[in-house]
Amino acid sequence: DGTVWAWGYNNFGQLGDGTITQRPLPVPVSGLTGVTGISGGGDHSLAVKSDGTVWAWGWNLYGALGDGTTTQRTAPVPVSGLTGVVAVAAGYYHSLALKSDRTVSAWGQNYYGALGDGTTTDRWTPVAVSGLTGAMAIASRGLHSLAVKTDGTVWAWGRDDYGQLGDGGGGTGLQRLAPVPVSGLAGVVAIAGGYYHSVA
């Protein structure tokens, strides 16, 4: 019916029920209807609605809620200026949105380049991932980001200290500030990001 329910740890309002009370059983996320996709990050949550808008709640120290502030939210708030979204992915401290034009927007912590905009500047509102077109799926769970393109290739950016970007690099302090192709992968239809690894 397009509603969202949440349960578990809630110290930062990531359950979206208007409280910071732990919930051992599911509770409805406040005022959220028409939802077509969801994602849970480190301590924040995302939802995309059928009208193409994105809503976020929970921890916001680095701007992962995309509302132009760093204020914690215990109920959903709209991500600023974002429309035409078809899917969302929450990283540990950042967020991604796949748009209907197959571009990707990102916001939140950018210390390791997880926003893919060519900088390490945190963004409190969405910015475009540099040079990425033709995306059909996105993923993140840690401090790096992934996208699979319609041609079946996978692209990655952000933290790379354990080789999680799959471009043959990897090592302490390594990162990519814009998308790079994952080596030797073709025909990919789905991706998933772990904290320090990636799967296709």
C-alpha positions as a Markdown table, in Angstrom:
| # | Residue | x | y | z |
|---|---|---|---|---|
| 1 | Asp | 0.0 | 0.0 | 0.0 |
| 2 | Gly | 3.0 | 2.3 | -0.3 |
| 3 | Thr | 3.6 | 2.7 | 3.5 |
| 4 | Val | 6.9 | 2.0 | 5.2 |
| 5 | Trp | 7.5 | 0.3 | 8.6 |
| 6 | Ala | 10.6 | 0.2 | 10.7 |
| 7 | Trp | 12.0 | -1.4 | 13.9 |
| 8 | Gly | 15.2 | -1.7 | 15.9 |
| 9 | Tyr | 17.7 | 0.9 | 17.0 |
| 10 | Asn | 16.4 | 4.4 | 17.0 |
| 11 | Asn | 18.8 | 6.7 | 18.9 |
| 12 | Phe | 19.0 | 9.1 | 15.9 |
| 13 | Gly | 15.4 | 8.8 | 14.7 |
| 14 | Gln | 16.3 | 6.5 | 11.9 |
| 15 | Leu | 12.9 | 4.6 | 12.3 |
| 16 | Gly | 11.1 | 7.8 | 11.4 |
| 17 | Asp | 8.2 | 7.5 | 13.9 |
| 18 | Gly | 8.9 | 10.9 | 15.4 |
| 19 | Thr | 10.7 | 9.5 | 18.4 |
| 20 | Ile | 14.1 | 8.2 | 19.5 |
| 21 | Thr | 12.6 | 5.2 | 21.2 |
| 22 | Gln | 13.9 | 1.7 | 20.4 |
| 23 | Arg | 11.3 | -0.5 | 18.7 |
| 24 | Pro | 11.4 | -4.3 | 19.0 |
| 25 | Leu | 8.3 | -4.5 | 16.7 |
| 26 | Pro | 7.5 | -2.7 | 13.5 |
| 27 | Val | 6.1 | 0.8 | 13.7 |
| 28 | Pro | 4.9 | 3.0 | 10.7 |
| 29 | Val | 7.2 | 5.7 | 9.4 |
| 30 | Ser | 5.3 | 8.9 | 10.1 |
| 31 | Gly | 3.3 | 10.4 | 7.2 |
| 32 | Leu | 4.9 | 8.4 | 4.5 |
| 33 | Thr | 2.7 | 7.0 | 1.6 |
| 34 | Gly | 3.1 | 6.3 | -2.0 |
| 35 | Val | 6.6 | 4.8 | -1.5 |
| 36 | Thr | 8.1 | 2.6 | -4.3 |
| 37 | Gly | 11.7 | 2.1 | -2.9 |
| 38 | Ile | 13.6 | 2.3 | 0.4 |
| 39 | Ser | 17.2 | 2.0 | 1.7 |
| 40 | Gly | 18.8 | 2.0 | 5.1 |
| 41 | Gly | 22.2 | 3.5 | 5.7 |
| 42 | Gly | 24.5 | 3.8 | 8.8 |
| 43 | Asp | 22.0 | 5.7 | 10.9 |
| 44 | His | 19.7 | 7.2 | 8.3 |
| 45 | Ser | 16.9 | 6.0 | 6.0 |
| 46 | Leu | 15.7 | 6.9 | 2.6 |
| 47 | Ala | 12.5 | 6.5 | 0.6 |
| 48 | Val | 11.5 | 7.3 | -3.0 |
| 49 | Lys | 7.9 | 8.0 | -3.7 |
| 50 | Ser | 5.9 | 7.4 | -6.9 |
| 51 | Asp | 6.0 | 11.1 | -7.7 |
| 52 | Gly | 9.8 | 10.9 | -8.0 |
| 53 | Thr | 10.6 | 12.7 | -4.8 |
| 54 | Val | 13.0 | 11.4 | -2.1 |
| 55 | Trp | 12.4 | 11.6 | 1.7 |
| 56 | Ala | 15.0 | 11.0 | 4.4 |
| 57 | Trp | 15.2 | 10.8 | 8.2 |
| 58 | Gly | 17.6 | 9.9 | 11.0 |
| 59 | Trp | 21.3 | 11.0 | 11.6 |
| 60 | Asn | 22.4 | 14.0 | 9.6 |
| 61 | Leu | 25.7 | 15.2 | 10.9 |
| 62 | Tyr | 27.3 | 15.2 | 7.4 |
| 63 | Gly | 24.1 | 16.2 | 5.4 |
| 64 | Ala | 23.1 | 12.6 | 4.5 |
| 65 | Leu | 19.4 | 13.7 | 4.6 |
| 66 | Gly | 19.9 | 16.2 | 1.8 |
| 67 | Asp | 17.6 | 18.9 | 3.3 |
| 68 | Gly | 20.3 | 21.6 | 3.4 |
| 69 | Thr | 21.0 | 21.2 | 7.1 |
| 70 | Thr | 22.9 | 18.9 | 9.5 |
| 71 | Thr | 19.9 | 18.6 | 11.8 |
| 72 | Gln | 18.8 | 15.2 | 13.0 |
| 73 | Arg | 15.3 | 14.3 | 11.9 |
| 74 | Thr | 13.0 | 11.8 | 13.6 |
| 75 | Ala | 10.4 | 11.9 | 10.8 |
| 76 | Pro | 10.8 | 12.1 | 7.0 |
| 77 | Val | 11.8 | 15.4 | 5.3 |
| 78 | Pro | 12.1 | 15.9 | 1.6 |
| 79 | Val | 15.5 | 15.9 | 0.0 |
| 80 | Ser | 16.0 | 19.4 | -1.5 |
| 81 | Gly | 15.4 | 20.0 | -5.2 |
| 82 | Leu | 15.4 | 16.3 | -6.2 |
| 83 | Thr | 12.7 | 15.0 | -8.6 |
| 84 | Gly | 12.4 | 12.3 | -11.2 |
| 85 | Val | 14.1 | 9.7 | -8.9 |
| 86 | Val | 13.4 | 6.0 | -9.5 |
| 87 | Ala | 15.7 | 4.4 | -6.9 |
| 88 | Val | 17.7 | 5.3 | -3.8 |
| 89 | Ala | 20.7 | 3.8 | -2.0 |
| 90 | Ala | 22.0 | 4.8 | 1.5 |
| 91 | Gly | 25.7 | 4.6 | 2.3 |
| 92 | Tyr | 27.0 | 4.8 | 5.8 |
| 93 | Tyr | 27.2 | 8.6 | 5.9 |
| 94 | His | 25.9 | 9.5 | 2.4 |
| 95 | Ser | 23.0 | 8.9 | 0.0 |
| 96 | Leu | 22.5 | 8.2 | -3.7 |
| 97 | Ala | 19.6 | 8.7 | -6.0 |
| 98 | Leu | 19.1 | 7.2 | -9.5 |
| 99 | Lys | 17.1 | 9.5 | -11.7 |
| 100 | Ser | 14.8 | 8.6 | -14.6 |
| 101 | Asp | 17.3 | 10.1 | -17.1 |
| 102 | Arg | 19.8 | 7.5 | -15.8 |
| 103 | Thr | 22.1 | 10.0 | -14.1 |
| 104 | Val | 22.9 | 9.7 | -10.4 |
| 105 | Ser | 22.8 | 12.4 | -7.6 |
| 106 | Ala | 24.6 | 12.1 | -4.3 |
| 107 | Trp | 24.8 | 14.0 | -1.0 |
| 108 | Gly | 26.2 | 13.7 | 2.5 |
| 109 | Gln | 29.8 | 12.9 | 3.7 |
| 110 | Asn | 32.4 | 13.1 | 1.0 |
| 111 | Tyr | 35.7 | 12.6 | 2.8 |
| 112 | Tyr | 36.6 | 9.6 | 0.7 |
| 113 | Gly | 34.9 | 10.9 | -2.5 |
| 114 | Ala | 31.8 | 8.8 | -2.1 |
| 115 | Leu | 29.7 | 11.5 | -3.8 |
| 116 | Gly | 31.7 | 11.2 | -7.0 |
| 117 | Asp | 31.7 | 14.9 | -7.8 |
| 118 | Gly | 35.4 | 15.2 | -8.1 |
| 119 | Thr | 35.9 | 16.7 | -4.6 |
| 120 | Thr | 36.1 | 15.7 | -1.0 |
| 121 | Thr | 33.6 | 18.4 | 0.1 |
| 122 | Asp | 30.5 | 17.3 | 2.1 |
| 123 | Arg | 27.3 | 18.2 | 0.4 |
| 124 | Trp | 24.1 | 19.0 | 2.3 |
| 125 | Thr | 22.0 | 19.0 | -0.9 |
| 126 | Pro | 22.3 | 16.7 | -3.9 |
| 127 | Val | 25.0 | 17.1 | -6.5 |
| 128 | Ala | 25.5 | 15.2 | -9.8 |
| 129 | Val | 27.9 | 12.2 | -9.9 |
| 130 | Ser | 30.6 | 13.4 | -12.4 |
| 131 | Gly | 30.4 | 11.9 | -15.9 |
| 132 | Leu | 28.0 | 9.1 | -15.0 |
| 133 | Thr | 25.3 | 8.4 | -17.6 |
| 134 | Gly | 23.3 | 5.3 | -18.5 |
| 135 | Ala | 23.0 | 4.1 | -15.0 |
| 136 | Met | 20.3 | 1.5 | -14.3 |
| 137 | Ala | 21.1 | 0.5 | -10.6 |
| 138 | Ile | 23.0 | 2.0 | -7.7 |
| 139 | Ala | 24.3 | 0.6 | -4.4 |
| 140 | Ser | 26.2 | 1.6 | -1.3 |
| 141 | Arg | 26.5 | 0.4 | 2.3 |
| 142 | Gly | 29.9 | 1.8 | 3.3 |
| 143 | Leu | 32.0 | 4.8 | 2.3 |
| 144 | His | 32.1 | 3.9 | -1.4 |
| 145 | Ser | 29.4 | 3.9 | -4.1 |
| 146 | Leu | 28.5 | 1.7 | -7.1 |
| 147 | Ala | 26.5 | 1.9 | -10.3 |
| 148 | Val | 25.7 | -0.6 | -13.0 |
| 149 | Lys | 25.1 | 0.8 | -16.5 |
| 150 | Thr | 22.8 | -0.3 | -19.2 |
| 151 | Asp | 25.8 | -1.7 | -21.1 |
| 152 | Gly | 26.4 | -4.2 | -18.2 |
| 153 | Thr | 29.5 | -2.5 | -16.9 |
| 154 | Val | 30.0 | -1.5 | -13.2 |
| 155 | Trp | 31.4 | 1.8 | -12.0 |
| 156 | Ala | 32.7 | 2.6 | -8.5 |
| 157 | Trp | 34.0 | 5.6 | -6.6 |
| 158 | Gly | 34.9 | 6.6 | -3.0 |
| 159 | Arg | 37.0 | 4.7 | -0.4 |
| 160 | Asp | 39.3 | 2.1 | -1.8 |
| 161 | Asp | 41.6 | 1.0 | 1.0 |
| 162 | Tyr | 40.7 | -2.7 | 0.6 |
| 163 | Gly | 40.2 | -2.7 | -3.1 |
| 164 | Gln | 36.5 | -2.4 | -2.8 |
| 165 | Leu | 36.3 | -0.3 | -6.0 |
| 166 | Gly | 37.6 | -3.3 | -8.1 |
| 167 | Asp | 39.8 | -1.2 | -10.4 |
| 168 | Gly | 43.0 | -3.0 | -9.4 |
| 169 | Gly | 44.0 | -0.4 | -6.9 |
| 170 | Gly | 43.4 | -0.6 | -3.2 |
| 171 | Gly | 45.6 | 0.2 | -0.2 |
| 172 | Thr | 45.6 | 2.5 | 2.8 |
| 173 | Gly | 44.6 | 6.0 | 1.9 |
| 174 | Leu | 43.5 | 5.3 | -1.6 |
| 175 | Gln | 40.2 | 6.7 | -3.0 |
| 176 | Arg | 38.6 | 7.8 | -6.2 |
| 177 | Leu | 36.8 | 11.1 | -6.4 |
| 178 | Ala | 34.8 | 10.2 | -9.6 |
| 179 | Pro | 33.5 | 6.9 | -11.1 |
| 180 | Val | 36.0 | 4.4 | -12.4 |
| 181 | Pro | 35.2 | 1.2 | -14.2 |
| 182 | Val | 35.4 | -2.1 | -12.3 |
| 183 | Ser | 37.9 | -4.2 | -14.1 |
| 184 | Gly | 36.9 | -7.2 | -16.2 |
| 185 | Leu | 33.2 | -7.1 | -15.5 |
| 186 | Ala | 30.5 | -7.3 | -18.2 |
| 187 | Gly | 26.9 | -8.4 | -18.5 |
| 188 | Val | 26.1 | -7.2 | -15.0 |
| 189 | Val | 22.4 | -6.8 | -14.0 |
| 190 | Ala | 22.6 | -6.1 | -10.2 |
| 191 | Ile | 25.1 | -4.9 | -7.6 |
| 192 | Ala | 25.4 | -4.6 | -3.9 |
| 193 | Gly | 27.9 | -2.8 | -1.7 |
| 194 | Gly | 29.2 | -4.0 | 1.7 |
| 195 | Tyr | 31.1 | -1.8 | 4.1 |
| 196 | Tyr | 34.5 | -2.8 | 2.7 |
| 197 | His | 33.6 | -4.9 | -0.4 |
| 198 | Ser | 31.3 | -5.0 | -3.4 |
| 199 | Val | 29.3 | -7.7 | -5.2 |
| 200 | Ala | 27.9 | -7.9 | -8.8 |
